[in-house]
């Protein structure tokens, strides 16, 4: 989808489980992406939830080699059920996957 926000994606694809990385999940939970409003963030998350959408979150290895699982996310009360951890771990960067795909497409 070319929709810039997950609320727009949820409206386009109700009932979808979006697969996101830890960094993206963190951004989804930051009020700065909702006009710096926790109220607007909660309203968007509520609508995403009411549309039957959720997030499957892949953990992330940081530059120091430390793994950050979805359980480290600061999820507001009432929304933990729409952020689920990936049931397995595979330390691969989506950026690296896109680069490899681009090379194989040439």
Backbone atoms as SQL, in Angstrom:
CREATE TABLE atoms (id INTEGER PRIMARY KEY, chain TEXT, resi INTEGER, resn TEXT, atom TEXT, x REAL, y REAL, z REAL);
INSERT INTO atoms VALUES
  (1, 'A', 1, 'UNK', 'N', 0.836, -1.187, 0.000),
  (2, 'A', 1, 'UNK', 'CA', 0.000, 0.000, 0.000),
  (3, 'A', 1, 'UNK', 'C', 0.874, 1.241, 0.000),
  (4, 'A', 2, 'UNK', 'N', 0.393, 2.271, -0.617),
  (5, 'A', 2, 'UNK', 'CA', 1.112, 3.542, -0.596),
  (6, 'A', 2, 'UNK', 'C', 0.560, 4.467, 0.482),
  (7, 'A', 3, 'UNK', 'N', -0.397, 3.980, 1.252),
  (8, 'A', 3, 'UNK', 'CA', -0.964, 4.792, 2.339),
  (9, 'A', 3, 'UNK', 'C', 0.147, 5.120, 3.331),
  (10, 'A', 4, 'UNK', 'N', 0.276, 6.387, 3.728),
  (11, 'A', 4, 'UNK', 'CA', 1.392, 6.790, 4.581),
  (12, 'A', 4, 'UNK', 'C', 1.260, 6.410, 6.058),
  (13, 'A', 5, 'UNK', 'N', 0.058, 6.124, 6.532),
  (14, 'A', 5, 'UNK', 'CA', -0.105, 5.806, 7.953),
  (15, 'A', 5, 'UNK', 'C', -0.843, 4.480, 8.120),
  (16, 'A', 6, 'UNK', 'N', -0.670, 3.883, 9.293),
  (17, 'A', 6, 'UNK', 'CA', -1.329, 2.602, 9.530),
  (18, 'A', 6, 'UNK', 'C', -2.830, 2.751, 9.730),
  (19, 'A', 7, 'UNK', 'N', -3.302, 3.899, 10.161),
  (20, 'A', 7, 'UNK', 'CA', -4.749, 4.097, 10.261),
  (21, 'A', 7, 'UNK', 'C', -5.353, 4.057, 8.856),
  (22, 'A', 8, 'UNK', 'N', -4.661, 4.657, 7.891),
  (23, 'A', 8, 'UNK', 'CA', -5.146, 4.622, 6.507),
  (24, 'A', 8, 'UNK', 'C', -5.064, 3.208, 5.936),
  (25, 'A', 9, 'UNK', 'N', -3.992, 2.496, 6.249),
  (26, 'A', 9, 'UNK', 'CA', -3.852, 1.110, 5.795),
  (27, 'A', 9, 'UNK', 'C', -4.957, 0.248, 6.405),
  (28, 'A', 10, 'UNK', 'N', -5.244, 0.458, 7.687),
  (29, 'A', 10, 'UNK', 'CA', -6.290, -0.320, 8.368),
  (30, 'A', 10, 'UNK', 'C', -7.657, -0.070, 7.742),
  (31, 'A', 11, 'UNK', 'N', -7.909, 1.168, 7.349),
  (32, 'A', 11, 'UNK', 'CA', -9.183, 1.484, 6.689),
  (33, 'A', 11, 'UNK', 'C', -9.279, 0.800, 5.325),
  (34, 'A', 12, 'UNK', 'N', -8.161, 0.687, 4.640),
  (35, 'A', 12, 'UNK', 'CA', -8.122, 0.049, 3.324),
  (36, 'A', 12, 'UNK', 'C', -8.213, -1.472, 3.436),
  (37, 'A', 13, 'UNK', 'N', -7.616, -2.012, 4.513),
  (38, 'A', 13, 'UNK', 'CA', -7.506, -3.467, 4.668),
  (39, 'A', 13, 'UNK', 'C', -7.970, -3.907, 6.049),
  (40, 'A', 14, 'UNK', 'N', -9.253, -3.759, 6.350),
  (41, 'A', 14, 'UNK', 'CA', -9.732, -4.183, 7.673),
  (42, 'A', 14, 'UNK', 'C', -9.473, -5.671, 7.892),
  (43, 'A', 15, 'UNK', 'N', -9.208, -6.018, 9.148),
  (44, 'A', 15, 'UNK', 'CA', -8.965, -7.409, 9.502),
  (45, 'A', 15, 'UNK', 'C', -7.556, -7.893, 9.224),
  (46, 'A', 16, 'UNK', 'N', -6.674, -6.996, 8.862),
  (47, 'A', 16, 'UNK', 'CA', -5.303, -7.357, 8.486),
  (48, 'A', 16, 'UNK', 'C', -4.372, -7.372, 9.696),
  (49, 'A', 17, 'UNK', 'N', -3.461, -8.332, 9.687),
  (50, 'A', 17, 'UNK', 'CA', -2.345, -8.319, 10.632),
  (51, 'A', 17, 'UNK', 'C', -1.148, -7.777, 9.870),
  (52, 'A', 18, 'UNK', 'N', -0.667, -6.617, 10.284),
  (53, 'A', 18, 'UNK', 'CA', 0.485, -5.985, 9.644),
  (54, 'A', 18, 'UNK', 'C', 1.753, -6.514, 10.306),
  (55, 'A', 19, 'UNK', 'N', 2.707, -6.941, 9.506),
  (56, 'A', 19, 'UNK', 'CA', 3.983, -7.413, 10.025),
  (57, 'A', 19, 'UNK', 'C', 4.943, -6.237, 9.985),
  (58, 'A', 20, 'UNK', 'N', 5.422, -5.857, 11.163),
  (59, 'A', 20, 'UNK', 'CA', 6.306, -4.696, 11.284),
  (60, 'A', 20, 'UNK', 'C', 7.519, -5.053, 12.144),
  (61, 'A', 21, 'UNK', 'N', 8.560, -4.300, 11.979),
  (62, 'A', 21, 'UNK', 'CA', 9.738, -4.450, 12.822),
  (63, 'A', 21, 'UNK', 'C', 9.591, -3.631, 14.092),
  (64, 'A', 22, 'UNK', 'N', 10.449, -3.890, 15.038),
  (65, 'A', 22, 'UNK', 'CA', 10.436, -3.210, 16.323),
  (66, 'A', 22, 'UNK', 'C', 10.463, -1.685, 16.153),
  (67, 'A', 23, 'UNK', 'N', 11.329, -1.200, 15.270),
  (68, 'A', 23, 'UNK', 'CA', 11.460, 0.256, 15.075),
  (69, 'A', 23, 'UNK', 'C', 10.160, 0.873, 14.569),
  (70, 'A', 24, 'UNK', 'N', 9.503, 0.213, 13.639),
  (71, 'A', 24, 'UNK', 'CA', 8.226, 0.721, 13.124),
  (72, 'A', 24, 'UNK', 'C', 7.164, 0.693, 14.215),
  (73, 'A', 25, 'UNK', 'N', 7.124, -0.395, 14.981),
  (74, 'A', 25, 'UNK', 'CA', 6.157, -0.475, 16.085),
  (75, 'A', 25, 'UNK', 'C', 6.382, 0.659, 17.084),
  (76, 'A', 26, 'UNK', 'N', 7.644, 0.976, 17.358),
  (77, 'A', 26, 'UNK', 'CA', 7.930, 2.105, 18.253),
  (78, 'A', 26, 'UNK', 'C', 7.356, 3.400, 17.692),
  (79, 'A', 27, 'UNK', 'N', 7.505, 3.609, 16.394),
  (80, 'A', 27, 'UNK', 'CA', 6.986, 4.834, 15.769),
  (81, 'A', 27, 'UNK', 'C', 5.465, 4.879, 15.833),
  (82, 'A', 28, 'UNK', 'N', 4.817, 3.739, 15.624),
  (83, 'A', 28, 'UNK', 'CA', 3.350, 3.679, 15.702),
  (84, 'A', 28, 'UNK', 'C', 2.871, 4.137, 17.074),
  (85, 'A', 29, 'UNK', 'N', 3.706, 3.934, 18.088),
  (86, 'A', 29, 'UNK', 'CA', 3.342, 4.253, 19.472),
  (87, 'A', 29, 'UNK', 'C', 3.882, 5.596, 19.957),
  (88, 'A', 30, 'UNK', 'N', 4.335, 6.440, 19.045),
  (89, 'A', 30, 'UNK', 'CA', 4.861, 7.750, 19.423),
  (90, 'A', 30, 'UNK', 'C', 3.870, 8.861, 19.058),
  (91, 'A', 31, 'UNK', 'N', 3.445, 9.638, 20.045),
  (92, 'A', 31, 'UNK', 'CA', 2.486, 10.726, 19.785),
  (93, 'A', 31, 'UNK', 'C', 2.958, 11.729, 18.735),
  (94, 'A', 32, 'UNK', 'N', 4.272, 11.851, 18.527),
  (95, 'A', 32, 'UNK', 'CA', 4.763, 12.842, 17.549),
  (96, 'A', 32, 'UNK', 'C', 4.239, 12.566, 16.146),
  (97, 'A', 33, 'UNK', 'N', 3.807, 11.329, 15.871),
  (98, 'A', 33, 'UNK', 'CA', 3.244, 11.000, 14.567),
  (99, 'A', 33, 'UNK', 'C', 1.741, 11.239, 14.516),
  (100, 'A', 34, 'UNK', 'N', 1.199, 11.791, 15.594),
  (101, 'A', 34, 'UNK', 'CA', -0.239, 12.087, 15.699),
  (102, 'A', 34, 'UNK', 'C', -0.404, 13.538, 16.178),
  (103, 'A', 35, 'UNK', 'N', 0.292, 14.454, 15.536),
  (104, 'A', 35, 'UNK', 'CA', 0.280, 15.872, 15.894),
  (105, 'A', 35, 'UNK', 'C', 0.646, 16.077, 17.366),
  (106, 'A', 36, 'UNK', 'N', 1.606, 15.256, 17.860),
  (107, 'A', 36, 'UNK', 'CA', 2.064, 15.331, 19.251),
  (108, 'A', 36, 'UNK', 'C', 0.929, 15.175, 20.253),
  (109, 'A', 37, 'UNK', 'N', -0.043, 14.360, 19.915),
  (110, 'A', 37, 'UNK', 'CA', -1.217, 14.183, 20.767),
  (111, 'A', 37, 'UNK', 'C', -1.398, 12.716, 21.162),
  (112, 'A', 38, 'UNK', 'N', -1.305, 12.451, 22.456),
  (113, 'A', 38, 'UNK', 'CA', -1.565, 11.094, 22.944),
  (114, 'A', 38, 'UNK', 'C', -3.033, 10.728, 22.711),
  (115, 'A', 39, 'UNK', 'N', -3.914, 11.721, 22.785),
  (116, 'A', 39, 'UNK', 'CA', -5.337, 11.485, 22.550),
  (117, 'A', 39, 'UNK', 'C', -5.576, 11.030, 21.110),
  (118, 'A', 40, 'UNK', 'N', -4.939, 11.711, 20.144),
  (119, 'A', 40, 'UNK', 'CA', -5.095, 11.327, 18.737),
  (120, 'A', 40, 'UNK', 'C', -4.450, 9.969, 18.464),
  (121, 'A', 41, 'UNK', 'N', -3.322, 9.701, 19.139),
  (122, 'A', 41, 'UNK', 'CA', -2.686, 8.397, 18.981),
  (123, 'A', 41, 'UNK', 'C', -3.627, 7.300, 19.481),
  (124, 'A', 42, 'UNK', 'N', -4.210, 7.501, 20.657),
  (125, 'A', 42, 'UNK', 'CA', -5.140, 6.508, 21.223),
  (126, 'A', 42, 'UNK', 'C', -6.367, 6.338, 20.332),
  (127, 'A', 43, 'UNK', 'N', -6.856, 7.428, 19.760),
  (128, 'A', 43, 'UNK', 'CA', -8.013, 7.344, 18.863),
  (129, 'A', 43, 'UNK', 'C', -7.670, 6.526, 17.618),
  (130, 'A', 44, 'UNK', 'N', -6.476, 6.735, 17.074),
  (131, 'A', 44, 'UNK', 'CA', -6.047, 5.970, 15.897),
  (132, 'A', 44, 'UNK', 'C', -5.884, 4.495, 16.241),
  (133, 'A', 45, 'UNK', 'N', -5.250, 4.211, 17.377),
  (134, 'A', 45, 'UNK', 'CA', -5.086, 2.819, 17.790),
  (135, 'A', 45, 'UNK', 'C', -6.445, 2.164, 18.046),
  (136, 'A', 46, 'UNK', 'N', -7.379, 2.926, 18.622),
  (137, 'A', 46, 'UNK', 'CA', -8.730, 2.395, 18.860),
  (138, 'A', 46, 'UNK', 'C', -9.418, 2.050, 17.547),
  (139, 'A', 47, 'UNK', 'N', -9.273, 2.921, 16.556),
  (140, 'A', 47, 'UNK', 'CA', -9.902, 2.646, 15.263),
  (141, 'A', 47, 'UNK', 'C', -9.237, 1.451, 14.582),
  (142, 'A', 48, 'UNK', 'N', -7.916, 1.382, 14.655),
  (143, 'A', 48, 'UNK', 'CA', -7.205, 0.233, 14.084),
  (144, 'A', 48, 'UNK', 'C', -7.719, -1.056, 14.727),
  (145, 'A', 49, 'UNK', 'N', -7.853, -1.027, 16.040),
  (146, 'A', 49, 'UNK', 'CA', -8.353, -2.196, 16.780),
  (147, 'A', 49, 'UNK', 'C', -9.793, -2.518, 16.381),
  (148, 'A', 50, 'UNK', 'N', -10.634, -1.495, 16.284),
  (149, 'A', 50, 'UNK', 'CA', -12.044, -1.724, 15.932),
  (150, 'A', 50, 'UNK', 'C', -12.202, -2.256, 14.509),
  (151, 'A', 51, 'UNK', 'N', -11.237, -1.980, 13.649),
  (152, 'A', 51, 'UNK', 'CA', -11.252, -2.489, 12.277),
  (153, 'A', 51, 'UNK', 'C', -10.716, -3.919, 12.214),
  (154, 'A', 52, 'UNK', 'N', -10.364, -4.467, 13.371),
  (155, 'A', 52, 'UNK', 'CA', -9.892, -5.849, 13.423),
  (156, 'A', 52, 'UNK', 'C', -8.459, -6.031, 12.988),
  (157, 'A', 53, 'UNK', 'N', -7.702, -4.946, 12.975),
  (158, 'A', 53, 'UNK', 'CA', -6.305, -5.022, 12.567),
  (159, 'A', 53, 'UNK', 'C', -5.395, -5.181, 13.785),
  (160, 'A', 54, 'UNK', 'N', -4.224, -5.709, 13.526),
  (161, 'A', 54, 'UNK', 'CA', -3.232, -5.875, 14.584),
  (162, 'A', 54, 'UNK', 'C', -1.840, -5.839, 13.970),
  (163, 'A', 55, 'UNK', 'N', -0.835, -5.949, 14.842),
  (164, 'A', 55, 'UNK', 'CA', 0.564, -5.887, 14.417),
  (165, 'A', 55, 'UNK', 'C', 1.316, -7.097, 14.948),
  (166, 'A', 56, 'UNK', 'N', 2.026, -7.759, 14.073),
  (167, 'A', 56, 'UNK', 'CA', 2.934, -8.825, 14.443),
  (168, 'A', 56, 'UNK', 'C', 4.317, -8.195, 14.389),
  (169, 'A', 57, 'UNK', 'N', 4.986, -8.135, 15.538),
  (170, 'A', 57, 'UNK', 'CA', 6.208, -7.333, 15.658),
  (171, 'A', 57, 'UNK', 'C', 7.457, -8.208, 15.731),
  (172, 'A', 58, 'UNK', 'N', 8.357, -7.996, 14.777),
  (173, 'A', 58, 'UNK', 'CA', 9.655, -8.672, 14.780),
  (174, 'A', 58, 'UNK', 'C', 10.608, -7.885, 15.665),
  (175, 'A', 59, 'UNK', 'N', 11.373, -8.581, 16.464),
  (176, 'A', 59, 'UNK', 'CA', 12.369, -7.922, 17.308),
  (177, 'A', 59, 'UNK', 'C', 13.487, -7.324, 16.474),
  (178, 'A', 60, 'UNK', 'N', 14.385, -6.633, 17.152),
  (179, 'A', 60, 'UNK', 'CA', 15.453, -5.914, 16.452),
  (180, 'A', 60, 'UNK', 'C', 16.754, -6.042, 17.217),
  (181, 'A', 61, 'UNK', 'N', 17.838, -6.296, 16.496),
  (182, 'A', 61, 'UNK', 'CA', 19.168, -6.283, 17.089),
  (183, 'A', 61, 'UNK', 'C', 19.743, -4.894, 16.863),
  (184, 'A', 62, 'UNK', 'N', 20.168, -4.229, 17.948),
  (185, 'A', 62, 'UNK', 'CA', 20.719, -2.881, 17.799),
  (186, 'A', 62, 'UNK', 'C', 22.204, -2.931, 17.427),
  (187, 'A', 63, 'UNK', 'N', 22.805, -1.762, 17.277),
  (188, 'A', 63, 'UNK', 'CA', 24.206, -1.657, 16.857),
  (189, 'A', 63, 'UNK', 'C', 25.164, -2.316, 17.847),
  (190, 'A', 64, 'UNK', 'N', 24.732, -2.485, 19.088),
  (191, 'A', 64, 'UNK', 'CA', 25.574, -3.123, 20.112),
  (192, 'A', 64, 'UNK', 'C', 25.343, -4.625, 20.203),
  (193, 'A', 65, 'UNK', 'N', 24.491, -5.152, 19.315),
  (194, 'A', 65, 'UNK', 'CA', 24.227, -6.579, 19.309),
  (195, 'A', 65, 'UNK', 'C', 23.151, -7.021, 20.291),
  (196, 'A', 66, 'UNK', 'N', 22.467, -6.067, 20.927),
  (197, 'A', 66, 'UNK', 'CA', 21.419, -6.390, 21.894),
  (198, 'A', 66, 'UNK', 'C', 20.090, -6.560, 21.173),
  (199, 'A', 67, 'UNK', 'N', 19.384, -7.642, 21.497),
  (200, 'A', 67, 'UNK', 'CA', 18.094, -7.923, 20.878),
  (201, 'A', 67, 'UNK', 'C', 16.982, -7.219, 21.642),
  (202, 'A', 68, 'UNK', 'N', 16.101, -6.532, 20.921),
  (203, 'A', 68, 'UNK', 'CA', 14.952, -5.833, 21.506),
  (204, 'A', 68, 'UNK', 'C', 13.672, -6.530, 21.043),
  (205, 'A', 69, 'UNK', 'N', 13.042, -7.309, 21.929),
  (206, 'A', 69, 'UNK', 'CA', 11.800, -7.997, 21.558),
  (207, 'A', 69, 'UNK', 'C', 10.592, -7.071, 21.671),
  (208, 'A', 70, 'UNK', 'N', 9.497, -7.473, 21.076),
  (209, 'A', 70, 'UNK', 'CA', 8.257, -6.691, 21.116),
  (210, 'A', 70, 'UNK', 'C', 7.801, -6.421, 22.542),
  (211, 'A', 71, 'UNK', 'N', 8.179, -7.285, 23.464),
  (212, 'A', 71, 'UNK', 'CA', 7.767, -7.100, 24.864),
  (213, 'A', 71, 'UNK', 'C', 8.378, -5.857, 25.491),
  (214, 'A', 72, 'UNK', 'N', 9.366, -5.252, 24.847),
  (215, 'A', 72, 'UNK', 'CA', 9.971, -4.013, 25.353),
  (216, 'A', 72, 'UNK', 'C', 9.220, -2.758, 24.907),
  (217, 'A', 73, 'UNK', 'N', 8.261, -2.911, 24.024),
  (218, 'A', 73, 'UNK', 'CA', 7.518, -1.743, 23.550),
  (219, 'A', 73, 'UNK', 'C', 6.713, -1.116, 24.686),
  (220, 'A', 74, 'UNK', 'N', 6.613, 0.188, 24.666),
  (221, 'A', 74, 'UNK', 'CA', 5.822, 0.924, 25.652),
  (222, 'A', 74, 'UNK', 'C', 4.410, 1.094, 25.077),
  (223, 'A', 75, 'UNK', 'N', 3.593, 0.067, 25.265),
  (224, 'A', 75, 'UNK', 'CA', 2.248, 0.032, 24.670),
  (225, 'A', 75, 'UNK', 'C', 1.239, 0.604, 25.661),
  (226, 'A', 76, 'UNK', 'N', 0.442, 1.583, 25.242),
  (227, 'A', 76, 'UNK', 'CA', -0.561, 2.162, 26.138),
  (228, 'A', 76, 'UNK', 'C', -1.590, 1.117, 26.588),
  (229, 'A', 77, 'UNK', 'N', -2.108, 1.320, 27.765),
  (230, 'A', 77, 'UNK', 'CA', -3.132, 0.440, 28.320),
  (231, 'A', 77, 'UNK', 'C', -4.287, 0.275, 27.327),
  (232, 'A', 78, 'UNK', 'N', -4.700, -0.967, 27.161),
  (233, 'A', 78, 'UNK', 'CA', -5.830, -1.263, 26.284),
  (234, 'A', 78, 'UNK', 'C', -5.447, -1.664, 24.880),
  (235, 'A', 79, 'UNK', 'N', -4.149, -1.617, 24.555),
  (236, 'A', 79, 'UNK', 'CA', -3.739, -1.923, 23.187),
  (237, 'A', 79, 'UNK', 'C', -2.707, -3.039, 23.085),
  (238, 'A', 80, 'UNK', 'N', -2.340, -3.637, 24.196),
  (239, 'A', 80, 'UNK', 'CA', -1.335, -4.709, 24.163),
  (240, 'A', 80, 'UNK', 'C', -1.769, -5.868, 23.270),
  (241, 'A', 81, 'UNK', 'N', -3.073, -6.104, 23.180),
  (242, 'A', 81, 'UNK', 'CA', -3.569, -7.234, 22.396),
  (243, 'A', 81, 'UNK', 'C', -3.410, -7.049, 20.889),
  (244, 'A', 82, 'UNK', 'N', -3.155, -5.834, 20.424),
  (245, 'A', 82, 'UNK', 'CA', -2.971, -5.648, 18.980),
  (246, 'A', 82, 'UNK', 'C', -1.495, -5.603, 18.586),
  (247, 'A', 83, 'UNK', 'N', -0.601, -5.754, 19.546),
  (248, 'A', 83, 'UNK', 'CA', 0.841, -5.820, 19.284),
  (249, 'A', 83, 'UNK', 'C', 1.355, -7.153, 19.815),
  (250, 'A', 84, 'UNK', 'N', 1.564, -8.094, 18.915),
  (251, 'A', 84, 'UNK', 'CA', 2.012, -9.426, 19.311),
  (252, 'A', 84, 'UNK', 'C', 3.444, -9.662, 18.826),
  (253, 'A', 85, 'UNK', 'N', 4.249, -10.338, 19.647),
  (254, 'A', 85, 'UNK', 'CA', 5.623, -10.629, 19.214),
  (255, 'A', 85, 'UNK', 'C', 5.658, -11.718, 18.142),
  (256, 'A', 86, 'UNK', 'N', 6.600, -11.601, 17.242),
  (257, 'A', 86, 'UNK', 'CA', 6.838, -12.638, 16.242),
  (258, 'A', 86, 'UNK', 'C', 7.194, -13.916, 17.007),
  (259, 'A', 87, 'UNK', 'N', 6.608, -15.048, 16.625),
  (260, 'A', 87, 'UNK', 'CA', 6.836, -16.271, 17.398),
  (261, 'A', 87, 'UNK', 'C', 8.195, -16.932, 17.151),
  (262, 'A', 88, 'UNK', 'N', 9.034, -16.305, 16.350),
  (263, 'A', 88, 'UNK', 'CA', 10.389, -16.825, 16.116),
  (264, 'A', 88, 'UNK', 'C', 11.319, -15.642, 15.915),
  (265, 'A', 89, 'UNK', 'N', 12.605, -15.928, 15.942),
  (266, 'A', 89, 'UNK', 'CA', 13.597, -14.870, 15.781),
  (267, 'A', 89, 'UNK', 'C', 14.467, -15.178, 14.577),
  (268, 'A', 90, 'UNK', 'N', 14.606, -14.198, 13.701),
  (269, 'A', 90, 'UNK', 'CA', 15.516, -14.304, 12.563),
  (270, 'A', 90, 'UNK', 'C', 16.177, -12.942, 12.409),
  (271, 'A', 91, 'UNK', 'N', 17.447, -12.883, 12.713),
  (272, 'A', 91, 'UNK', 'CA', 18.171, -11.612, 12.693),
  (273, 'A', 91, 'UNK', 'C', 18.585, -11.241, 11.272),
  (274, 'A', 92, 'UNK', 'N', 17.640, -10.627, 10.568),
  (275, 'A', 92, 'UNK', 'CA', 17.917, -10.138, 9.224),
  (276, 'A', 92, 'UNK', 'C', 17.220, -8.796, 9.052),
  (277, 'A', 93, 'UNK', 'N', 17.900, -7.889, 8.456),
  (278, 'A', 93, 'UNK', 'CA', 17.388, -6.546, 8.239),
  (279, 'A', 93, 'UNK', 'C', 16.478, -6.518, 7.011),
  (280, 'A', 94, 'UNK', 'N', 15.328, -5.856, 7.140),
  (281, 'A', 94, 'UNK', 'CA', 14.441, -5.724, 5.973),
  (282, 'A', 94, 'UNK', 'C', 15.132, -4.910, 4.880),
  (283, 'A', 95, 'UNK', 'N', 15.985, -3.970, 5.275),
  (284, 'A', 95, 'UNK', 'CA', 16.750, -3.194, 4.293),
  (285, 'A', 95, 'UNK', 'C', 17.668, -4.115, 3.508),
  (286, 'A', 96, 'UNK', 'N', 18.337, -5.036, 4.214),
  (287, 'A', 96, 'UNK', 'CA', 19.211, -5.985, 3.533),
  (288, 'A', 96, 'UNK', 'C', 18.413, -6.911, 2.626),
  (289, 'A', 97, 'UNK', 'N', 17.210, -7.298, 3.056),
  (290, 'A', 97, 'UNK', 'CA', 16.364, -8.151, 2.223),
  (291, 'A', 97, 'UNK', 'C', 15.973, -7.425, 0.937),
  (292, 'A', 98, 'UNK', 'N', 15.626, -6.129, 1.050),
  (293, 'A', 98, 'UNK', 'CA', 15.261, -5.353, -0.142),
  (294, 'A', 98, 'UNK', 'C', 16.457, -5.210, -1.087),
  (295, 'A', 99, 'UNK', 'N', 17.653, -4.988, -0.525),
  (296, 'A', 99, 'UNK', 'CA', 18.854, -4.870, -1.360),
  (297, 'A', 99, 'UNK', 'C', 19.114, -6.166, -2.114),
  (298, 'A', 100, 'UNK', 'N', 18.986, -7.294, -1.427),
  (299, 'A', 100, 'UNK', 'CA', 19.217, -8.599, -2.062),
  (300, 'A', 100, 'UNK', 'C', 18.183, -8.842, -3.149),
  (301, 'A', 101, 'UNK', 'N', 16.934, -8.467, -2.891),
  (302, 'A', 101, 'UNK', 'CA', 15.865, -8.643, -3.869),
  (303, 'A', 101, 'UNK', 'C', 16.125, -7.779, -5.104),
  (304, 'A', 102, 'UNK', 'N', 16.575, -6.551, -4.878),
  (305, 'A', 102, 'UNK', 'CA', 16.871, -5.648, -5.999),
  (306, 'A', 102, 'UNK', 'C', 17.990, -6.206, -6.870),
  (307, 'A', 103, 'UNK', 'N', 19.018, -6.796, -6.227),
  (308, 'A', 103, 'UNK', 'CA', 20.126, -7.373, -6.986),
  (309, 'A', 103, 'UNK', 'C', 19.665, -8.568, -7.817),
  (310, 'A', 104, 'UNK', 'N', 18.772, -9.387, -7.253),
  (311, 'A', 104, 'UNK', 'CA', 18.308, -10.576, -7.967),
  (312, 'A', 104, 'UNK', 'C', 17.325, -10.228, -9.078),
  (313, 'A', 105, 'UNK', 'N', 16.762, -9.024, -9.034),
  (314, 'A', 105, 'UNK', 'CA', 15.791, -8.595, -10.050),
  (315, 'A', 105, 'UNK', 'C', 16.460, -8.007, -11.287),
  (316, 'A', 106, 'UNK', 'N', 17.744, -7.764, -11.197),
  (317, 'A', 106, 'UNK', 'CA', 18.456, -7.110, -12.322),
  (318, 'A', 106, 'UNK', 'C', 18.661, -8.008, -13.471);
